[in-house]
XYZ file of C-alpha atoms in Angstrom:
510
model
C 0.000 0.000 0.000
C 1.169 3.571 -1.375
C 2.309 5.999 2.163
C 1.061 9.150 0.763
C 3.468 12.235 2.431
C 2.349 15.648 3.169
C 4.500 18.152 2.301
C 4.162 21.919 3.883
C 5.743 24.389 2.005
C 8.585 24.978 4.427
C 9.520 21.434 4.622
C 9.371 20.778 1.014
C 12.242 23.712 0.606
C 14.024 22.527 3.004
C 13.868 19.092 1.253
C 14.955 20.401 -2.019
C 17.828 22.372 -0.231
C 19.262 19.046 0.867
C 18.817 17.475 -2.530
C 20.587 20.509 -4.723
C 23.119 21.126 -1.940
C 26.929 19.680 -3.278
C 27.615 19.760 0.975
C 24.429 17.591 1.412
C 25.767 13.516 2.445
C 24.581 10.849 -0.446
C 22.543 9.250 2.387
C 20.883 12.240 2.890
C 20.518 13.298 -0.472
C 18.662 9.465 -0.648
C 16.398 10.129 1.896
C 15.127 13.454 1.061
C 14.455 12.349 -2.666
C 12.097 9.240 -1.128
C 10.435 11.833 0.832
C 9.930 13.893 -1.872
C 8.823 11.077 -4.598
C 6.443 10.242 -1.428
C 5.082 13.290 -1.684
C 4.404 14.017 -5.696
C 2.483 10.566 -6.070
C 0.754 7.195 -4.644
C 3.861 5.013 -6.017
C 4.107 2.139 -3.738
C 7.335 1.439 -1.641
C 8.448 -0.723 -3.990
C 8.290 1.630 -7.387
C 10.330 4.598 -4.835
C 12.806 1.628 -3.802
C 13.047 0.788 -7.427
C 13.682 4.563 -8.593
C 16.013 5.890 -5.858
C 18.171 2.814 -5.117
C 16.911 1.344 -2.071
C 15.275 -1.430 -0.743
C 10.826 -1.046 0.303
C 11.835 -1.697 3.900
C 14.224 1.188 3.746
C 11.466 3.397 2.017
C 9.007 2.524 4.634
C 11.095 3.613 7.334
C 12.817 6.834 6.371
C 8.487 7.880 5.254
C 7.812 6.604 9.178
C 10.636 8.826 10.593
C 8.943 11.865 8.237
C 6.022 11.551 9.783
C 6.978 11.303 13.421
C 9.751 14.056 13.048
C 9.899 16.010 9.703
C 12.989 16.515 8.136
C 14.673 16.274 11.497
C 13.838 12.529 11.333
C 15.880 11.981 8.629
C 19.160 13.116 9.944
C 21.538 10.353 11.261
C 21.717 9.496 15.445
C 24.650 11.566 16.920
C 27.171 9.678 17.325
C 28.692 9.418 21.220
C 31.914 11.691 21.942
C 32.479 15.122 21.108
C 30.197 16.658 18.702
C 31.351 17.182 14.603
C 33.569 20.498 14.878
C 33.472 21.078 10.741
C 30.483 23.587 10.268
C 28.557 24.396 7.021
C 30.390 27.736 6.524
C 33.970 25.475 6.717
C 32.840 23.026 4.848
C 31.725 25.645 2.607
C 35.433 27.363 2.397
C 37.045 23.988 1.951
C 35.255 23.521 -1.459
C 35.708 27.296 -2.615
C 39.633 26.632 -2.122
C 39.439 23.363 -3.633
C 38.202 25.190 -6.236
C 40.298 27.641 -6.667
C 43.017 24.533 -6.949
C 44.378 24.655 -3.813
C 46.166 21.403 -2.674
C 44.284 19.397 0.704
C 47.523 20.066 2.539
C 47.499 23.518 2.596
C 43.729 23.989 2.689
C 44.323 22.246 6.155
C 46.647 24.694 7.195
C 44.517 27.574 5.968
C 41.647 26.118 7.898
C 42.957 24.559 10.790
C 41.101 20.920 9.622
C 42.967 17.862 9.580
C 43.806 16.744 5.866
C 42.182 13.989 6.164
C 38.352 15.355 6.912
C 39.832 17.936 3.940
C 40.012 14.850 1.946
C 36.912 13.750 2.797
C 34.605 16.922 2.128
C 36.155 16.960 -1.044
C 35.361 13.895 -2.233
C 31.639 14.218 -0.950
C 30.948 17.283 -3.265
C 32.731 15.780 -6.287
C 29.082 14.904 -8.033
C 30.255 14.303 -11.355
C 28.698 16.673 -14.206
C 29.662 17.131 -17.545
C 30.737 20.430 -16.270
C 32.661 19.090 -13.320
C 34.297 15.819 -13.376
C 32.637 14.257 -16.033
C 35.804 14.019 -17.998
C 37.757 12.489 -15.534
C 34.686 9.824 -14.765
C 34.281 8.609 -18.254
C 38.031 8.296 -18.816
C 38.204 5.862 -15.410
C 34.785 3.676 -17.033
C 36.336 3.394 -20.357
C 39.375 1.981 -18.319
C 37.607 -0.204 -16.415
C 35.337 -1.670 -19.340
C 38.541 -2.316 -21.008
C 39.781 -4.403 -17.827
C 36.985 -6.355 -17.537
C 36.580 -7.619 -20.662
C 40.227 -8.124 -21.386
C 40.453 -10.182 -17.967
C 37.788 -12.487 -19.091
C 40.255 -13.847 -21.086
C 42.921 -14.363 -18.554
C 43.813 -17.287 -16.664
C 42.073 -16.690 -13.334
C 39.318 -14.314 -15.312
C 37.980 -10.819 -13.802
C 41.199 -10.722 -11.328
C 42.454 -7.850 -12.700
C 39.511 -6.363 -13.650
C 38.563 -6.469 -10.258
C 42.047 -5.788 -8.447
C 41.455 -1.631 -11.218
C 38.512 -1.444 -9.818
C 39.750 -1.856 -6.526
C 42.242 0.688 -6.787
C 40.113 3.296 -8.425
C 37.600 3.409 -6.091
C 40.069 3.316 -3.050
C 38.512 -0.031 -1.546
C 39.781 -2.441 0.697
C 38.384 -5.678 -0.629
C 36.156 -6.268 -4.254
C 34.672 -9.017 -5.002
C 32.514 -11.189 -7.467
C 29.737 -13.434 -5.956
C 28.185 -15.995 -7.755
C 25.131 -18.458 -6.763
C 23.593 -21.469 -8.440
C 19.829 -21.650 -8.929
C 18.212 -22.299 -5.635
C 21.391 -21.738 -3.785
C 21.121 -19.941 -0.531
C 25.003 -19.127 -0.489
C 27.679 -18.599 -3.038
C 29.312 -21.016 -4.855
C 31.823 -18.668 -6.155
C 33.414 -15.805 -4.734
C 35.784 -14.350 -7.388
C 38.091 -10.989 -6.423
C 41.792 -9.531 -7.323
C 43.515 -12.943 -6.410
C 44.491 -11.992 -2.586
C 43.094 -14.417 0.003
C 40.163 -12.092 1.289
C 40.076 -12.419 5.559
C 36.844 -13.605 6.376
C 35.693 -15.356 2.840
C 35.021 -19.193 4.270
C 32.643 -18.238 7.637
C 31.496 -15.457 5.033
C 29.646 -18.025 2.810
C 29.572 -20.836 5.416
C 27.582 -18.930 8.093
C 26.977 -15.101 7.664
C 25.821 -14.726 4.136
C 22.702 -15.230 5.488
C 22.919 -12.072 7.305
C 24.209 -9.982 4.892
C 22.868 -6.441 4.775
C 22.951 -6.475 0.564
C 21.624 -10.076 0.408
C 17.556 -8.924 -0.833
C 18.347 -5.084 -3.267
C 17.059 -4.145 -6.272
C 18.336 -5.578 -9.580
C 20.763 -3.124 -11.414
C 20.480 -0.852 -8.461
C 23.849 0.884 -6.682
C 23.067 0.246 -2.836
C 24.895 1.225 -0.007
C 25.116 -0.047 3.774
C 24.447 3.242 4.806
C 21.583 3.820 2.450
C 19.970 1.965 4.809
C 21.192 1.703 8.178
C 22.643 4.931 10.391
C 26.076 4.145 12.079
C 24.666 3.463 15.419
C 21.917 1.458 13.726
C 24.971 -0.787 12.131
C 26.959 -0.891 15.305
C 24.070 -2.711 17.008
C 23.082 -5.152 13.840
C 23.957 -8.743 15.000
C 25.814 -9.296 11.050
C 28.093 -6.203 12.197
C 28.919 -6.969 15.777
C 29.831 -10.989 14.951
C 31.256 -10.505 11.357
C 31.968 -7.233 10.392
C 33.784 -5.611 13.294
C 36.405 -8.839 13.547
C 37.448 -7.528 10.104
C 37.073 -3.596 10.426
C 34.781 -3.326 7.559
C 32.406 -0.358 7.857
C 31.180 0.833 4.537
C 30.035 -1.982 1.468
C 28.447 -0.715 -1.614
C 26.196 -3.734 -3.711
C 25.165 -4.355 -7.165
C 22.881 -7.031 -7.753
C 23.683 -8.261 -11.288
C 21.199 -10.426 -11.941
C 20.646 -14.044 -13.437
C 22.414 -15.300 -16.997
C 22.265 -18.992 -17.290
C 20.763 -20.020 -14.732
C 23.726 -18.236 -12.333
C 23.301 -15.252 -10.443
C 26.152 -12.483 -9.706
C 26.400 -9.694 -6.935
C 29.277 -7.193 -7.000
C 30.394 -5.588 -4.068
C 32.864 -2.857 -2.461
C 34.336 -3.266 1.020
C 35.975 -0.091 3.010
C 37.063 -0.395 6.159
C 35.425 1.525 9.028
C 38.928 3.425 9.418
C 37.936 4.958 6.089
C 35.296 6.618 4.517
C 31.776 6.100 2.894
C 31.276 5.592 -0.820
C 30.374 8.562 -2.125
C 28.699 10.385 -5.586
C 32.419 9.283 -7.700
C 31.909 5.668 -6.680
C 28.324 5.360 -7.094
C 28.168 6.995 -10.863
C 31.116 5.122 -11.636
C 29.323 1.747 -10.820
C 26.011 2.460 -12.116
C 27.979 2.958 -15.162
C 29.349 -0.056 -15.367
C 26.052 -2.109 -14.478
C 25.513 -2.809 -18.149
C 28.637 -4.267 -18.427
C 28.702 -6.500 -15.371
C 25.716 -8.450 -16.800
C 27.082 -8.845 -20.038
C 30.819 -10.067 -18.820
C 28.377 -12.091 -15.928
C 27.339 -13.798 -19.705
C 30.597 -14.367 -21.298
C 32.030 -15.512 -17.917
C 29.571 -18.113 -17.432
C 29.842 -19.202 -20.681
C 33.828 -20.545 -20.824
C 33.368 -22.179 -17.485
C 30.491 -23.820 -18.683
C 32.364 -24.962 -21.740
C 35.744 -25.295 -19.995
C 33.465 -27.833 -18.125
C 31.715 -29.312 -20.630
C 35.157 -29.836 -22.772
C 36.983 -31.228 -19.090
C 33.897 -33.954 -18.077
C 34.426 -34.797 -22.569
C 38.024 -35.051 -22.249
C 37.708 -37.271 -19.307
C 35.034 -39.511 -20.731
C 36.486 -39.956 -24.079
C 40.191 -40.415 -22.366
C 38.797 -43.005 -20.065
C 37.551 -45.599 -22.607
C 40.830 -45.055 -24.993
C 39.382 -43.133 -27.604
C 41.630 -40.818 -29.593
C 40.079 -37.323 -30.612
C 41.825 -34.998 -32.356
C 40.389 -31.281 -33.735
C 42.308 -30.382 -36.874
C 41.893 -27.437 -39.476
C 41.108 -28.176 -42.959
C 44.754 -28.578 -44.122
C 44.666 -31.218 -41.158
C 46.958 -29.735 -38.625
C 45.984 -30.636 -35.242
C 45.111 -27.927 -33.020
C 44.197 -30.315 -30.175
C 44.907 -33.616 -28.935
C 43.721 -35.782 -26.220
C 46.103 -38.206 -24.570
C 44.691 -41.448 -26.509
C 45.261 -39.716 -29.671
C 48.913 -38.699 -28.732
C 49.661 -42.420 -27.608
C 48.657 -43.601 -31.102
C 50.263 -40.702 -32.988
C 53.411 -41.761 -30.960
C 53.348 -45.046 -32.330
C 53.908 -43.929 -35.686
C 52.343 -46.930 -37.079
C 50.098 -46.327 -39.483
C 49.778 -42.654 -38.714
C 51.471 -39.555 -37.597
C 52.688 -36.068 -37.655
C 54.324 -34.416 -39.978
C 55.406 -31.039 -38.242
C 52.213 -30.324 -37.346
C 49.845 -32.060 -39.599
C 48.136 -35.550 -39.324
C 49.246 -37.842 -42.260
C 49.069 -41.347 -43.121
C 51.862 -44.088 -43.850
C 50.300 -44.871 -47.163
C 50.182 -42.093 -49.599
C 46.870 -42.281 -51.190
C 44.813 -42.730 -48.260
C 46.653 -39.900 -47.114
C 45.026 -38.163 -49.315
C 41.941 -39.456 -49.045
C 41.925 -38.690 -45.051
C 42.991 -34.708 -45.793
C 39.942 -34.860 -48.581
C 37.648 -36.115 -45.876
C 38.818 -33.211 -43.331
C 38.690 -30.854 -45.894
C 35.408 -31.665 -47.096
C 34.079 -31.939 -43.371
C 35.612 -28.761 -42.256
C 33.966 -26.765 -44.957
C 30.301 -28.725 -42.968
C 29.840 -31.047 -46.082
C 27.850 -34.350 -45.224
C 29.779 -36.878 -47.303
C 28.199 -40.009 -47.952
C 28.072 -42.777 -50.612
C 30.571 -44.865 -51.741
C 33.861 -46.135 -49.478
C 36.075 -44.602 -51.111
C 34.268 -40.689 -49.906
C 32.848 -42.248 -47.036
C 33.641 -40.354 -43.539
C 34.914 -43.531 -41.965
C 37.991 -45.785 -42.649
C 40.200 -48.236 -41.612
C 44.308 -47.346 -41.411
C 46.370 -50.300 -42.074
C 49.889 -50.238 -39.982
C 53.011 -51.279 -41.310
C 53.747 -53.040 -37.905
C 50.981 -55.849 -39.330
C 49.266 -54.889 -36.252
C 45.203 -54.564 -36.428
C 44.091 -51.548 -38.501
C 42.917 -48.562 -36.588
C 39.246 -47.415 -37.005
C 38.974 -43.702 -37.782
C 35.752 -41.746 -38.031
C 36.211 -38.155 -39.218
C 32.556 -35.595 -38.847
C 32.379 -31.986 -39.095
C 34.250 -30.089 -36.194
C 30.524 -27.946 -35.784
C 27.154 -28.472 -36.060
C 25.606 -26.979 -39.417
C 24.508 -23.551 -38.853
C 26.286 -23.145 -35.916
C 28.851 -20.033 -35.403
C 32.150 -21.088 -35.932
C 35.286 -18.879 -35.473
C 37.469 -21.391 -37.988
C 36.337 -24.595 -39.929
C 37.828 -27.367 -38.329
C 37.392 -31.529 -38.381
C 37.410 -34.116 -35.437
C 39.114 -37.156 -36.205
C 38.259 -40.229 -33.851
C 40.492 -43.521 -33.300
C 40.281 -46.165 -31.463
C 43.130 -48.885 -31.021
C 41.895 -52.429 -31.247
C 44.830 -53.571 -28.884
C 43.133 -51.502 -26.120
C 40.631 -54.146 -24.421
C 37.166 -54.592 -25.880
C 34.746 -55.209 -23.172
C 33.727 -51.565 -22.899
C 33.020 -51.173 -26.189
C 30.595 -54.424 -26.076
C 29.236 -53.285 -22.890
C 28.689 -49.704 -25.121
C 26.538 -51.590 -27.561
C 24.191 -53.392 -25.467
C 23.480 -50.508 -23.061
C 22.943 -47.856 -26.160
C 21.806 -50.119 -28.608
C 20.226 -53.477 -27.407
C 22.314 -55.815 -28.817
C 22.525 -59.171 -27.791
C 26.204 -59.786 -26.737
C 26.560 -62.121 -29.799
C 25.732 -59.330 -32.127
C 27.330 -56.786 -30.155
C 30.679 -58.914 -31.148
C 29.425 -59.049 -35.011
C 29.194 -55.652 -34.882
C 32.784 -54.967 -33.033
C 34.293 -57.521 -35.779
C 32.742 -55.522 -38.629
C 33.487 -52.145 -37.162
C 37.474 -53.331 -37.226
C 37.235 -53.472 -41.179
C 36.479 -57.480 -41.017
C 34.274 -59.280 -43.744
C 31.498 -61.635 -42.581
C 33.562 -64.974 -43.698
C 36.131 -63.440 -41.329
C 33.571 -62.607 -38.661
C 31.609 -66.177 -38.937
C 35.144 -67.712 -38.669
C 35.816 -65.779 -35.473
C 32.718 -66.257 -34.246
C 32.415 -70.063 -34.906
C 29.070 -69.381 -36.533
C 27.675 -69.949 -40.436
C 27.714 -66.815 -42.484
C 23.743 -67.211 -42.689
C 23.988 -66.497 -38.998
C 26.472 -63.629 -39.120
C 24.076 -62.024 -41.682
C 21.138 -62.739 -39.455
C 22.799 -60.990 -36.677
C 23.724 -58.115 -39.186
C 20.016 -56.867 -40.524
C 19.426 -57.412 -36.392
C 22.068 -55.076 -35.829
C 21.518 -52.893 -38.312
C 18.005 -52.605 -37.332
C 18.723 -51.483 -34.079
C 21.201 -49.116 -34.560
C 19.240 -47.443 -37.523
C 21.686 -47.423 -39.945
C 22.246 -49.476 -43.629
C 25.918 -49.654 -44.566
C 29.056 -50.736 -42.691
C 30.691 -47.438 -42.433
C 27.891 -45.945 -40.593
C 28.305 -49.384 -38.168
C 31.921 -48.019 -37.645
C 31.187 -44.737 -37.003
C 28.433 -45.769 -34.743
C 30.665 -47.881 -32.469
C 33.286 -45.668 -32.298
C 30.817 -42.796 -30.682
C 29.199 -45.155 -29.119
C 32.413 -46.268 -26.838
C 32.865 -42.071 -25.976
C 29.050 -42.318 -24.724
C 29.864 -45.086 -22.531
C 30.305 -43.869 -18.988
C 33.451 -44.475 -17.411
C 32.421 -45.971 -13.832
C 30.929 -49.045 -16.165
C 34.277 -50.303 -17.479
C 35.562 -53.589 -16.161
């Protein structure tokens, strides 16, 4: 339900004073401008929240103090000791010198005000215009879009990114949280590399309490946007978490979801220091765009770097060789099966850089089949432009089956056209692979070893031989086999069973 404010004309000056004043604090400036938007319409907590940057419970409140005390009721709690000795008029003086370009040090000793508070007035009137600062501010966001995209490409992505951003905005800690769907904690916490104090009983136990943990999306929120300093000093989340560390002022960005994964970006000063103030915040909200997308990309690689790791593993684990190769069929990647083989040189190998065969004209018919499957062609018909083969060895050895297939999908974005080339070494044991066909396909163990013989380049008088069985039985078995697995010629069998042995999960081999 809307809290429609009254405004008297006095107060509603007074209001607007705060808001236009560069002396004004940003938590101030915050709270008037609810009280204000209160006042012009029947927007509900939320909408305000939404518009001004904090959360509904902090919009309720600040209208409650309003309407108990009047402007009065927005002001922060006193804090205990002697009262603040800087008055409007200095405060006043210390930006007219500023101005006038005099250094902090000696506007100290003109005033007779530590550097320090100096420092600190300063930086709480520098709202950056395109008259005053803007310059400066879109010279430090074009820096820091540059770092964050560049660092998505680094080893331990976003570090530097978010060891700038660190530095530019003078904080102590900054940080990139992370949460799975449904996850009530993060399951990342990236920052500048430094071990951050605190981190583990951070997402172990007080993430939970986390003043940040429910903002709006795309929003620049500050601790003290909602809370006074006395009101943090008593919060439980402050007095066991925060104080062990000396933090005193945090300034959150929700990111919001990509993927299916969540982000939150936040600032950390310590309490020794000073509040966040207009600099900081515009910088951020300028880079909130930016955030999301690099949330993207970043989710992205580790979801591939994942998906390529668990494929590696699989197709490692059950001795099949894959290698990725350009159309001129130099190998751009290798998994360790494929190396073993290559290292063989028997039968096949590299030449520099290039995968080439012991006998010249397949040779050429194997760089014919990656070419033609690099460019996305489907090639099918007879053997001799069919996309599997067998690779006789000079050792006298059993041939190698080899499968190669487009390196991409067809229509998918690809940055190069590339092939895979599959192998599989019929001296590594066989048992998977016949476990492989009767989970994926349904064979009958009997025609899962027809279909293993064929797939190894045999004929069926060779496979009824092996087999013991009639050739009328071998063929029997075959339009079984072939029946199951879909397909109609033998090179599609081969191809079949050597995916079929990468699909086969590697806590099921013998």
């Amino acid at each position: 339900m809307a809290h429609h404010i009254k405004l008297d004309a006095r107060d509603r000056e007074r209001l607007e004073a705060i808001v236009n004043s560069p002396l004004s604090s940003p938590s101030l400036v915050q709270r008037s401008n609810i009280i204000l938007a209160s006042a012009l319409s029947d927007a509900s907590a939320m909408d305000i929240a939404r518009q001004h940057g904090a959360s509904p419970a902090t919009v309720r409140r600040w209208q409650q103090q309003f309407s108990k005390h009047g402007p009065d009721g927005l002001l922060d709690a006193r804090r205990s000791g002697a009262p603040r000795q800087i008055s409007d008029a200095d405060r006043a003086k210390i930006v007219d010198l500023h101005a006038a370009g005099m250094d902090t040090r000696r506007i100290g000793w003109s005033t007779g005000i530590s550097q320090s508070s100096v420092s600190r007035i300063i930086r709480q009137t520098m709202r950056p215009t395109p008259e005053s600062g803007g310059a400066a501010l879109m010279s430090d966001i074009s820096e820091l879009v540059l770092e964050l995209f560049a660092s998505l490409a680094d080893s331990t992505p976003l570090a530097r990114f978010l060891s700038a951003i660190q530095t530019k905005t003078r904080s102590h800690y900054a940080a990139l949280l992370t949460f799975s769907k449904s996850k009530q904690k993060p399951n990342l916490v990236m920052s500048d590399g430094r071990p951050m104090d605190g981190t583990s009983s951070y997402i172990e136990k007080y993430y939970k309490k986390e003043l940040l943990s429910s903002i709006p999306e795309g929003v620049v929120v500050t601790v003290s946007d909602q809370l006074s300093t006395d009101e943090l000093h008593q919060h439980d989340y402050y007095k066991e978490y925060l104080s062990e560390y000396g933090i005193g002022y945090i300034l959150g960005i929700d990111i919001g979801t990509v993927r299916g994964i969540a982000g939150k970006f936040r600032l950390v000063r310590l309490e020794r220091d000073e509040d966040f103030g207009p600099q900081e915040r515009a910088l951020c909200e300028a880079l909130i765009p930016h955030l999301r997308t690099a949330l993207n990309i970043f989710v992205m690689r580790l979801d591939m770097e994942a998906e390529k790791d668990a494929l590696s593993a699989t197709v490692s684990g059950m001795s099949v060789g894959s290698l990725m190769v350009d159309q001129d069929g130099v190998v751009l990647e290798a998994n360790p099966p494929a190396l073993a083989i290559l290292d063989q040189r028997d039968g096949l190998y590299l030449s520099g850089d290039r995968l080439v065969l012991h006998e010249a004209a397949k040779s050429r018919l194997l760089h014919e089949l990656i070419r033609r499957n690099a460019e996305g062609q489907d090639v099918s018909g007879a053997w001799g432009s069919a996309r599997a083969m067998m690779i006789d060895r000079p050792s006298g050895r059993e041939s190698i089956s080899l499968v190669v297939r487009p390196g991409s999908r067809e229509g998918q974005l690809a940055i190069r056209q590339t092939a895979l080339v599959h192998m599989v070494d019929p001296a590594q044991p066989r048992a998977p692979v016949i476990d492989a066909l009767i989970q994926l396909f349904g064979l009958t163990p009997a025609e899962a070893k027809v279909a293993l013989s064929l797939s190894n380049g045999n004929s069926i008088a060779e496979t009824a031989r092996a087999s013991a069985t009639s050739k009328n039985t071998t063929r029997s078995h075959i339009r079984s086999i072939f029946s199951k697995m879909g397909i109609n010629r033998q090179s599609d069998l081969i191809r079949t069973v050597l995916i079929s042995v990468a699909m086969l999960p590697m806590e099921d081999r013998p």
